[in-house]
mmCIF file of C-alpha atoms in Angstrom:
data_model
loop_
_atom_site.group_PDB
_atom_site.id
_atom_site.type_symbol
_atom_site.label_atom_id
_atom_site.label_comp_id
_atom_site.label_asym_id
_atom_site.label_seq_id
_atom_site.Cartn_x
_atom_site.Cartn_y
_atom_site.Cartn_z
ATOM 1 C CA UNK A 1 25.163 208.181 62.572
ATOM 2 C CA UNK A 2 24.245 211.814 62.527
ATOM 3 C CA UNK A 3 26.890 214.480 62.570
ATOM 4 C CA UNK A 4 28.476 215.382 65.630
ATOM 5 C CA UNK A 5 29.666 219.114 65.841
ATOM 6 C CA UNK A 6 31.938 220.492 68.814
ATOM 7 C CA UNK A 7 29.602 223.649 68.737
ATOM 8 C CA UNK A 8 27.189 225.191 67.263
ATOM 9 C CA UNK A 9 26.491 228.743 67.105
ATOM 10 C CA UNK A 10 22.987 230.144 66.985
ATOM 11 C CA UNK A 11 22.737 233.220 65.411
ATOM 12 C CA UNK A 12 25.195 234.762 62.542
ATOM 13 C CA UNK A 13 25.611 238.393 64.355
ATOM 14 C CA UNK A 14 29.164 239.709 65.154
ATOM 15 C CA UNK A 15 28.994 237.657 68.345
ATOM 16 C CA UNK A 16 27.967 234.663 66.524
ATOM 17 C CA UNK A 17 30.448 234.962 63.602
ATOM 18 C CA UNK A 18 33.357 236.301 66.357
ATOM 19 C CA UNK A 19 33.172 232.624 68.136
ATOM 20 C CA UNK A 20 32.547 230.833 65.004
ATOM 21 C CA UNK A 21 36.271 232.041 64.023
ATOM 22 C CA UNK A 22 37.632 231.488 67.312
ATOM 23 C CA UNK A 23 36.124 227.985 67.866
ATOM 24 C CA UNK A 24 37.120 227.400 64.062
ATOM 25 C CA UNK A 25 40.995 228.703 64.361
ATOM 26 C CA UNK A 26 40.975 226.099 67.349
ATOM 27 C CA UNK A 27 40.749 223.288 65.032
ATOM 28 C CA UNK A 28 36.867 222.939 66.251
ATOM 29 C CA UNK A 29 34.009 221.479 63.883
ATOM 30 C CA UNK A 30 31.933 224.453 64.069
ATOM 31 C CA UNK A 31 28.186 225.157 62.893
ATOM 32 C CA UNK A 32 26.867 228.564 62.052
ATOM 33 C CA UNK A 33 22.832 228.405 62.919
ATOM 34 C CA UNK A 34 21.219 231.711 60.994
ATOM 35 C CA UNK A 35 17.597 232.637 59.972
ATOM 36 C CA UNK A 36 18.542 235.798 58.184
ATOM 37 C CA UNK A 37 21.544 237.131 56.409
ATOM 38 C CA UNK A 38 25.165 237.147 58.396
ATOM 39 C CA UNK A 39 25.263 240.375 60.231
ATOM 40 C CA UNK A 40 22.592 240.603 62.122
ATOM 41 C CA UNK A 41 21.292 243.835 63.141
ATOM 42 C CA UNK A 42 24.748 245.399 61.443
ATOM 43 C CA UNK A 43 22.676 245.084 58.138
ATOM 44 C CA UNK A 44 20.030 247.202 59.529
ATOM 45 C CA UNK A 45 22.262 250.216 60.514
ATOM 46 C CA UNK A 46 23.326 252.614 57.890
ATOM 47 C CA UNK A 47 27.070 253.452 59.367
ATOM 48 C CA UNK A 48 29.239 252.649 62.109
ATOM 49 C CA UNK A 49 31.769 255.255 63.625
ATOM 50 C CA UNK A 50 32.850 253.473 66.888
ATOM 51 C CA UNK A 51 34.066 250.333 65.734
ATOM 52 C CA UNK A 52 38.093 250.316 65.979
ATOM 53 C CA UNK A 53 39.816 250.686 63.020
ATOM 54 C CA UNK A 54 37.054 252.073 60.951
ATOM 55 C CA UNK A 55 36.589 255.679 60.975
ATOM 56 C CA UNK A 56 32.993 255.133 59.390
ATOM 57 C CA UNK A 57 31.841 251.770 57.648
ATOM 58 C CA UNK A 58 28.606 250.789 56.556
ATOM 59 C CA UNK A 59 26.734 248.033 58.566
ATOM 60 C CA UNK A 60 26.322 246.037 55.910
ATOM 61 C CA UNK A 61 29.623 246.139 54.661
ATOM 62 C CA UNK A 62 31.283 245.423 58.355
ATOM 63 C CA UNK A 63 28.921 242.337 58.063
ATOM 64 C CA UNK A 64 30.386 240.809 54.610
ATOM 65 C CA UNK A 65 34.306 241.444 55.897
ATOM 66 C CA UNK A 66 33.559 239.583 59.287
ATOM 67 C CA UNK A 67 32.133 236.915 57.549
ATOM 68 C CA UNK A 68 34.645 236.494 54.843
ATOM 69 C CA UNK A 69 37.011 234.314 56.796
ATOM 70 C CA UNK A 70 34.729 231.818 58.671
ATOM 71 C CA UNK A 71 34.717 229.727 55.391
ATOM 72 C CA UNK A 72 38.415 229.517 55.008
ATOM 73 C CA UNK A 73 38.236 228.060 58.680
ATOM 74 C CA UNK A 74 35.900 225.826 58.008
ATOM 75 C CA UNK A 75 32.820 226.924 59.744
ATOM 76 C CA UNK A 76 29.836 225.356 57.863
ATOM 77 C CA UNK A 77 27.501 227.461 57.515
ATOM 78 C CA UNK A 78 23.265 227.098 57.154
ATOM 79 C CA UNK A 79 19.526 228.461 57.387
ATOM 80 C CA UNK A 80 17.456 227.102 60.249
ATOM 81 C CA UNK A 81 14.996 228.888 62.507
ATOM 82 C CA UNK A 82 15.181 227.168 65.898
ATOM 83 C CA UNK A 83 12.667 225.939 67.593
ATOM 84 C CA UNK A 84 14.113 224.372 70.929
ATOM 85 C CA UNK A 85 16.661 222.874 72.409
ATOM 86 C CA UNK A 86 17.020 219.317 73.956
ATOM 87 C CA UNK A 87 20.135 218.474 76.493
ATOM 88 C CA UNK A 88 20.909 214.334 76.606
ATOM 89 C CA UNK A 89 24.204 213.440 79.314
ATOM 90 C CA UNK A 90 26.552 213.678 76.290
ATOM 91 C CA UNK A 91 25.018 215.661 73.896
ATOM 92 C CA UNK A 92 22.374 219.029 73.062
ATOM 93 C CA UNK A 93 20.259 218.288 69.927
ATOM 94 C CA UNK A 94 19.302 221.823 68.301
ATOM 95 C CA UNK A 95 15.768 221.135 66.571
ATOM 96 C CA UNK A 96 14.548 223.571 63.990
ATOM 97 C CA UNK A 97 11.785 223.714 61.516
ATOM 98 C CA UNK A 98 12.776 220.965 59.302
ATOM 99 C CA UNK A 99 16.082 219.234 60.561
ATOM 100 C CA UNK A 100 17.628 218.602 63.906
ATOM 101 C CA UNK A 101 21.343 219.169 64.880
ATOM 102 C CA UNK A 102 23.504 217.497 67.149
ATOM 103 C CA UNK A 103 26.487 219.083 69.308
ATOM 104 C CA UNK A 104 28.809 219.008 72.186
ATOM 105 C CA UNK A 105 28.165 222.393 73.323
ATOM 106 C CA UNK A 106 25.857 225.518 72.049
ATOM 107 C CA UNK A 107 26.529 229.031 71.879
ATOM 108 C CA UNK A 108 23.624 231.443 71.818
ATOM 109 C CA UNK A 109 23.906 234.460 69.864
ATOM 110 C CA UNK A 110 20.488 235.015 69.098
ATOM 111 C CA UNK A 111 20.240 239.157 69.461
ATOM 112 C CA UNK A 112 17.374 241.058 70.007
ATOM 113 C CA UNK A 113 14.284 242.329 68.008
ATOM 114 C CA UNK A 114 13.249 245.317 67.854
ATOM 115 C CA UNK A 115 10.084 246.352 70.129
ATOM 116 C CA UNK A 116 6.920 247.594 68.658
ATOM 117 C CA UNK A 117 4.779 250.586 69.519
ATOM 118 C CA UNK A 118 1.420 248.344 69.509
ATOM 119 C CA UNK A 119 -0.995 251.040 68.223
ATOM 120 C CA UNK A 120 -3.463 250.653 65.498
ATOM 121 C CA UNK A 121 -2.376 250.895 62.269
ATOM 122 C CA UNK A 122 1.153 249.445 62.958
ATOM 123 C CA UNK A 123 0.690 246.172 61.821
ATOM 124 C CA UNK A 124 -1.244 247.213 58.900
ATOM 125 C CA UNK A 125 1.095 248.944 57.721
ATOM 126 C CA UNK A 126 4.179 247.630 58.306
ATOM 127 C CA UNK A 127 5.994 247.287 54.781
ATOM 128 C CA UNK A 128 3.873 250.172 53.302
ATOM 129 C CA UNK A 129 5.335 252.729 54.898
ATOM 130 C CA UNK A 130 6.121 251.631 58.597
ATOM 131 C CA UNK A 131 9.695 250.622 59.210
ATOM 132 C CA UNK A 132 12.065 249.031 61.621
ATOM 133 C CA UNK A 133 15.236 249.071 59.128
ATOM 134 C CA UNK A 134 15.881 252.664 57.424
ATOM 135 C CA UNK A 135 18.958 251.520 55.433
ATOM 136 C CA UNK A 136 16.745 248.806 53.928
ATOM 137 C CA UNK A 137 14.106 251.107 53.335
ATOM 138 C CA UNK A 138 15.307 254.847 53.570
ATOM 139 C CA UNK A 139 15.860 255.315 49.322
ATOM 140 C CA UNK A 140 11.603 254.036 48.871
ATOM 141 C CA UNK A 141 10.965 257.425 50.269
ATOM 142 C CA UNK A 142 13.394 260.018 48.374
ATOM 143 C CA UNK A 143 11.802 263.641 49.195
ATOM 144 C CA UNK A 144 9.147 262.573 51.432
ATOM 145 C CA UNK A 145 8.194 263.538 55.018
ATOM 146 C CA UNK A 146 9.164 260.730 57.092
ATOM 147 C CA UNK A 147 8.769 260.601 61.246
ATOM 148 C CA UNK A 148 11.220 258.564 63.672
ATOM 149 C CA UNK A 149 9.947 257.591 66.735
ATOM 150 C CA UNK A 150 12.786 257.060 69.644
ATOM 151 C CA UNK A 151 15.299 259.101 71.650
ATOM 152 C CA UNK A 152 18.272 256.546 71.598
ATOM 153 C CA UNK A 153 21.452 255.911 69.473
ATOM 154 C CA UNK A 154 19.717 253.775 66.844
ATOM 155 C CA UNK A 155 16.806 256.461 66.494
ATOM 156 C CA UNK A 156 18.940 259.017 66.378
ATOM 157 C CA UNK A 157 21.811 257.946 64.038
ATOM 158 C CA UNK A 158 18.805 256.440 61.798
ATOM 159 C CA UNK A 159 16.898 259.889 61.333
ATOM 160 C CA UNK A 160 20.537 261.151 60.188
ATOM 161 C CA UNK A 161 20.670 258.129 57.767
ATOM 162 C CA UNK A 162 17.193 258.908 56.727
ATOM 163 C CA UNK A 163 17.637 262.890 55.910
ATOM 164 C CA UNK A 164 20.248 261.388 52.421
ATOM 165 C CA UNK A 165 16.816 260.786 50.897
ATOM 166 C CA UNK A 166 13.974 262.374 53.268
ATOM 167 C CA UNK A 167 12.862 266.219 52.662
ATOM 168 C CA UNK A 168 12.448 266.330 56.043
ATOM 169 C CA UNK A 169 12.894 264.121 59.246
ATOM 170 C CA UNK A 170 10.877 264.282 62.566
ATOM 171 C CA UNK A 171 11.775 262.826 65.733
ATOM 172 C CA UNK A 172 9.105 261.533 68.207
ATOM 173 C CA UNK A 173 10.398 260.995 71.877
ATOM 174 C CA UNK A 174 8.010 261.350 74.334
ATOM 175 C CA UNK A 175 10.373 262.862 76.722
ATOM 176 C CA UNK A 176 12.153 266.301 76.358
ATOM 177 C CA UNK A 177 15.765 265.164 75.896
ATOM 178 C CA UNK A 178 17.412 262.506 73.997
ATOM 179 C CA UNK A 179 18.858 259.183 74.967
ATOM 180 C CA UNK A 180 21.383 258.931 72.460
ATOM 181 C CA UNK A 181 25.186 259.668 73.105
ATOM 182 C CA UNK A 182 25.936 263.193 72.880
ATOM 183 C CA UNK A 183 28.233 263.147 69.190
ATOM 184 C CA UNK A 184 25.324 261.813 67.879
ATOM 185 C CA UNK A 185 22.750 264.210 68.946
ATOM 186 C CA UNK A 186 24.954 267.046 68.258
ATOM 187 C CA UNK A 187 25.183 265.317 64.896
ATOM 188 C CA UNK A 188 21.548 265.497 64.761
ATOM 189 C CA UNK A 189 20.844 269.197 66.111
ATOM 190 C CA UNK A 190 23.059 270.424 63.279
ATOM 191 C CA UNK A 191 20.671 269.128 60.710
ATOM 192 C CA UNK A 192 18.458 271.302 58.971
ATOM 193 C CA UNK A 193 16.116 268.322 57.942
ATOM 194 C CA UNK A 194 15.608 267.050 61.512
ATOM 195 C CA UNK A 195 13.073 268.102 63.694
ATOM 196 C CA UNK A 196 11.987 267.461 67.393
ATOM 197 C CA UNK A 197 8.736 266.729 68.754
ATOM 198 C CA UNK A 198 9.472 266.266 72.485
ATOM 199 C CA UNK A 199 7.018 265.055 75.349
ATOM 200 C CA UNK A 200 5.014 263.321 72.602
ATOM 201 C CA UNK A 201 3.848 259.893 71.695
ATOM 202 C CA UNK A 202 2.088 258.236 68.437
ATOM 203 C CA UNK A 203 -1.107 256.922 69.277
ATOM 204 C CA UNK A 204 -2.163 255.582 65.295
ATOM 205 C CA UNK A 205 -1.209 255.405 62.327
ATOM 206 C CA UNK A 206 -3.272 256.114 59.375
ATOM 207 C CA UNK A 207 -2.973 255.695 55.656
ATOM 208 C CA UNK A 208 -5.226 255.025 52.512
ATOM 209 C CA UNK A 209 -5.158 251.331 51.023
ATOM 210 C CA UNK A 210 -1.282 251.683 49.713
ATOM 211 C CA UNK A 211 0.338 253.770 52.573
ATOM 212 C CA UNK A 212 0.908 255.544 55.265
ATOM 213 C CA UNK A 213 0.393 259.360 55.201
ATOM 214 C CA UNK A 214 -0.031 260.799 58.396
ATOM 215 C CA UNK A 215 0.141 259.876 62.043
ATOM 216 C CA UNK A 216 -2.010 260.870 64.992
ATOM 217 C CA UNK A 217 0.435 261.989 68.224
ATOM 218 C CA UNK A 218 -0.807 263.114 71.744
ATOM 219 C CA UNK A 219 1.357 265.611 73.746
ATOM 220 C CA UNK A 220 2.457 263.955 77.285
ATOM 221 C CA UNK A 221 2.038 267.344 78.991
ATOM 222 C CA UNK A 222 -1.538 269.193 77.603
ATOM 223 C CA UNK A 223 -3.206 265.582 76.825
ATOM 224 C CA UNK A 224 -3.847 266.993 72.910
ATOM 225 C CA UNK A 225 -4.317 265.314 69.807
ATOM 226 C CA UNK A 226 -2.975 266.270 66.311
ATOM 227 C CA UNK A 227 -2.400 264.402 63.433
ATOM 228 C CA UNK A 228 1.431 265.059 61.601
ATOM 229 C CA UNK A 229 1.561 264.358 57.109
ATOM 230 C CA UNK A 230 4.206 261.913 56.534
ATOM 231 C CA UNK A 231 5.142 259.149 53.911
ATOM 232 C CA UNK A 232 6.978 256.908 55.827
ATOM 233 C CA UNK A 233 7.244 255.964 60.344
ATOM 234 C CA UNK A 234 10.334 254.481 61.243
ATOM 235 C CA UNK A 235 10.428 252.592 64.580
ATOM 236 C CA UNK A 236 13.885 253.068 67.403
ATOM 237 C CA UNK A 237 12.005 252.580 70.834
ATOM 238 C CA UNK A 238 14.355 249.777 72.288
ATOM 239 C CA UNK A 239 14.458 245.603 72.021
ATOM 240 C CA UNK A 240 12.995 242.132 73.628
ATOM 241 C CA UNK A 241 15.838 239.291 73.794
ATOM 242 C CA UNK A 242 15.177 236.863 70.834
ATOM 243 C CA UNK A 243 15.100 233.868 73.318
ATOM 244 C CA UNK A 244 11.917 232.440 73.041
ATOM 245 C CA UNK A 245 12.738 229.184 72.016
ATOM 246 C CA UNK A 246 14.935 228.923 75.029
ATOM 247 C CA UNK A 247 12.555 229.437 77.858
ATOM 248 C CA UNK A 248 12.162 226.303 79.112
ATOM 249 C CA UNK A 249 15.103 225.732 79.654
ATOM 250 C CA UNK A 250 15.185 227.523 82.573
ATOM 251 C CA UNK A 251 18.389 230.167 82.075
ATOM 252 C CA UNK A 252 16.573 233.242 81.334
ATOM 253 C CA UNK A 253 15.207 236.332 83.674
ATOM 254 C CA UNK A 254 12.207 237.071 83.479
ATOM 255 C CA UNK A 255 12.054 239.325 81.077
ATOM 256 C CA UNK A 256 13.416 236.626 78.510
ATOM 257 C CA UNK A 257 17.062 238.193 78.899
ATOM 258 C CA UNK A 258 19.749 234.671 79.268
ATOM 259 C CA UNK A 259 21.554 235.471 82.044
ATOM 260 C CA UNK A 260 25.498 234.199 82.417
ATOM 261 C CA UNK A 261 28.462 234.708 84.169
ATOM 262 C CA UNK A 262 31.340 236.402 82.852
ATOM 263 C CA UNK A 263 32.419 233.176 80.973
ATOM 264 C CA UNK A 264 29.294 233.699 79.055
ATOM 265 C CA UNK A 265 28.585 230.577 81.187
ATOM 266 C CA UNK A 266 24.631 230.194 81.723
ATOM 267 C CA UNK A 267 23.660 227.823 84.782
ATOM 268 C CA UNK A 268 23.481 224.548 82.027
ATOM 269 C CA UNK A 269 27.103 223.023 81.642
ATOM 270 C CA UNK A 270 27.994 223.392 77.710
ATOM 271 C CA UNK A 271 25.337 226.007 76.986
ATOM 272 C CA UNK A 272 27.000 229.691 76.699
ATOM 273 C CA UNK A 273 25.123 232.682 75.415
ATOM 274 C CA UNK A 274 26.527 236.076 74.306
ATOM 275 C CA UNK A 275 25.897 239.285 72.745
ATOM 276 C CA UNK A 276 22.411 241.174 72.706
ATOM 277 C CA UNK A 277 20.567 238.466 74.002
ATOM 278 C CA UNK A 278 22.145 238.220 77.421
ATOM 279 C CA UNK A 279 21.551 240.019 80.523
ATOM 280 C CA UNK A 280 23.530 243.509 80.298
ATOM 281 C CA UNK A 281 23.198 246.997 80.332
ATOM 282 C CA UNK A 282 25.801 247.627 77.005
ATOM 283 C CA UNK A 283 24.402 246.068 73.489
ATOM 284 C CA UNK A 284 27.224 247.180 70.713
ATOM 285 C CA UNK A 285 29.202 245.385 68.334
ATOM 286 C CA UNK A 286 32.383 245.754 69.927
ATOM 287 C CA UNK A 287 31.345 244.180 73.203
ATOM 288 C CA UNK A 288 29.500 241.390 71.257
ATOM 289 C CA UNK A 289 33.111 240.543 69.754
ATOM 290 C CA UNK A 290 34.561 240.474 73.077
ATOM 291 C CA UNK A 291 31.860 237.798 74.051
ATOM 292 C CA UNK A 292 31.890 235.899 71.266
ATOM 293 C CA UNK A 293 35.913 235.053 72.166
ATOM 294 C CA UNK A 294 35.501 234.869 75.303
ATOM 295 C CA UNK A 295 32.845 232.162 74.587
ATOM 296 C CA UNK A 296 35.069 230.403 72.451
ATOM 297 C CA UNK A 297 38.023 230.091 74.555
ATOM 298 C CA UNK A 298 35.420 228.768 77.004
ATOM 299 C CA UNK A 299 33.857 226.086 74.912
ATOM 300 C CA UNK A 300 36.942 224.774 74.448
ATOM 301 C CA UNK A 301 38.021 224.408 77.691
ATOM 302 C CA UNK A 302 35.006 223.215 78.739
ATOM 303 C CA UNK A 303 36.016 220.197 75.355
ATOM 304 C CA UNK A 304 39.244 219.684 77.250
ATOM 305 C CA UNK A 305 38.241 219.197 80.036
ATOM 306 C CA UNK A 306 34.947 217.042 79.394
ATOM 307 C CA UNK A 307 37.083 214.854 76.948
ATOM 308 C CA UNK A 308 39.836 213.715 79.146
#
């Protein structure tokens, strides 16, 4: 007989991992589902200031110390990319690549991914010189001219990551005021490495056979083209829900976001989903905790009351 878990968890982000030691500390037989390295997007973000009890922590680092204690709890943890999900009376049988998994109840904590600009030259050079993660790839381009694209927190704090190894940082918005919370962009405006290039968008990006070296922008307001030297392009504009292999199952919107109640309940009895990939208008760590225990104290009431 295959293994029978109470949950399992998709996705090892701080929602994911925040359930997984909930579920776990209730004596639960809890599986951690992860394609990538615990964390989630933590690992891609170079510090963290408003996460209580740290005055400043590094994203990776808040990643290892969350995930620290789901082993002594038992969660088993593995590597699986998920591919759909199939719902029986009793049971919901996660399928992935290679191996199928078996469970009372699911919890999706898939996240988000981050949205691409779609212009030519992106794809091409993605990896050689375009970016989506500047603490992974930030120290490649030590005293180089490197352009962020975005106006929001992550572009923001990310140029400010990026100017510990950058001679000079510019950032792209194509409107004429920033997104990001105001301690940030005053963060920002203080640095003499950052620049601004307001109303502005990139419309290619252009390199030789190894890299990137410029880009070619057009100004919202005058319609003009110019072309701006840099080394390295470093992508913030915003994320799509990671849900795809969830679609037909009928609990997203329909712009792929799961939507659930405030018992991270979606309309399928024994299928929760929480953090970045639900339907809300706040994505940060500390509200994906909040989710993640609330969905645990809901799966297992939703054990209790199933199994009696």
């Amino acid at each position: 007989m295959p293994e029978i878990y109470d949950v399992i968890v998709i996705g090892a982000g701080p929602a994911g991992m925040t359930t997984s030691l909930y579920a776990a500390r209730s004596n639960l037989k809890v599986l951690l589902l992860e394609q990538g390295a615990p964390g989630g997007q933590m690992n891609n973000t170079a510090e963290i200031e408003n996460y209580p009890g740290f005055a400043s922590i590094m994203g990776p680092e808040l990643s290892l110390k969350m995930y620290e204690p789901l082993t002594k709890f038992g969660v088993e943890s593995v590597y699986g990319i998920v591919q759909q999900i199939k719902i029986n009376k009793d049971y919901k049988t996660v399928v992935t690549e290679d191996k199928t998994y078996i469970a009372k109840t699911i919890v999706i904590a898939t996240g988000a991914i981050h949205k691409r600009l779609k212009v030519p030259g992106e794809t091409e050079y993605t990896g050689r010189g375009v970016s989506y993660c500047a603490i992974c790839d930030g120290a490649f381009f030590r005293d180089k001219k490197l352009i962020v694209v975005g106006g929001g927190d992550s572009a923001v704090e990310e140029a400010i990551f990026l100017t510990r190894f950058a001679s000079q940082v510019t950032i792209i918005h194509r409107r004429n005021s920033l997104r990001a919370q105001k301690i940030i962009q005053n963060h920002a405006f203080a640095n003499p490495k950052i620049k601004f290039l307001w109303h502005t968008t990139v419309e290619e990006i252009q390199g030789d056979e190894r890299s990137v070296n410029q880009v070619r922008v057009k100004n919202k307001q005058n319609h003009t083209l110019s072309t701006i030297s840099c080394r390295g392009v470093f992508i913030y504009i915003g994320v799509n829900p990671h849900s795809e292999p969830f679609l037909k199952l009928g609990i997203t919107d329909q712009n792929g976001w799961i939507k659930t109640d405030a018992q991270m309940k979606t309309n399928i009895p024994g299928i929760f989903a929480i953090g970045d990939v639900r339907e809300k208008t706040l994505r940060q760590i500390t509200t994906a905790v909040g989710e993640g225990a609330i969905a645990a104290q809901q799966v297992y009431l939703y054990l209790q009351k199933t199994e009696t």
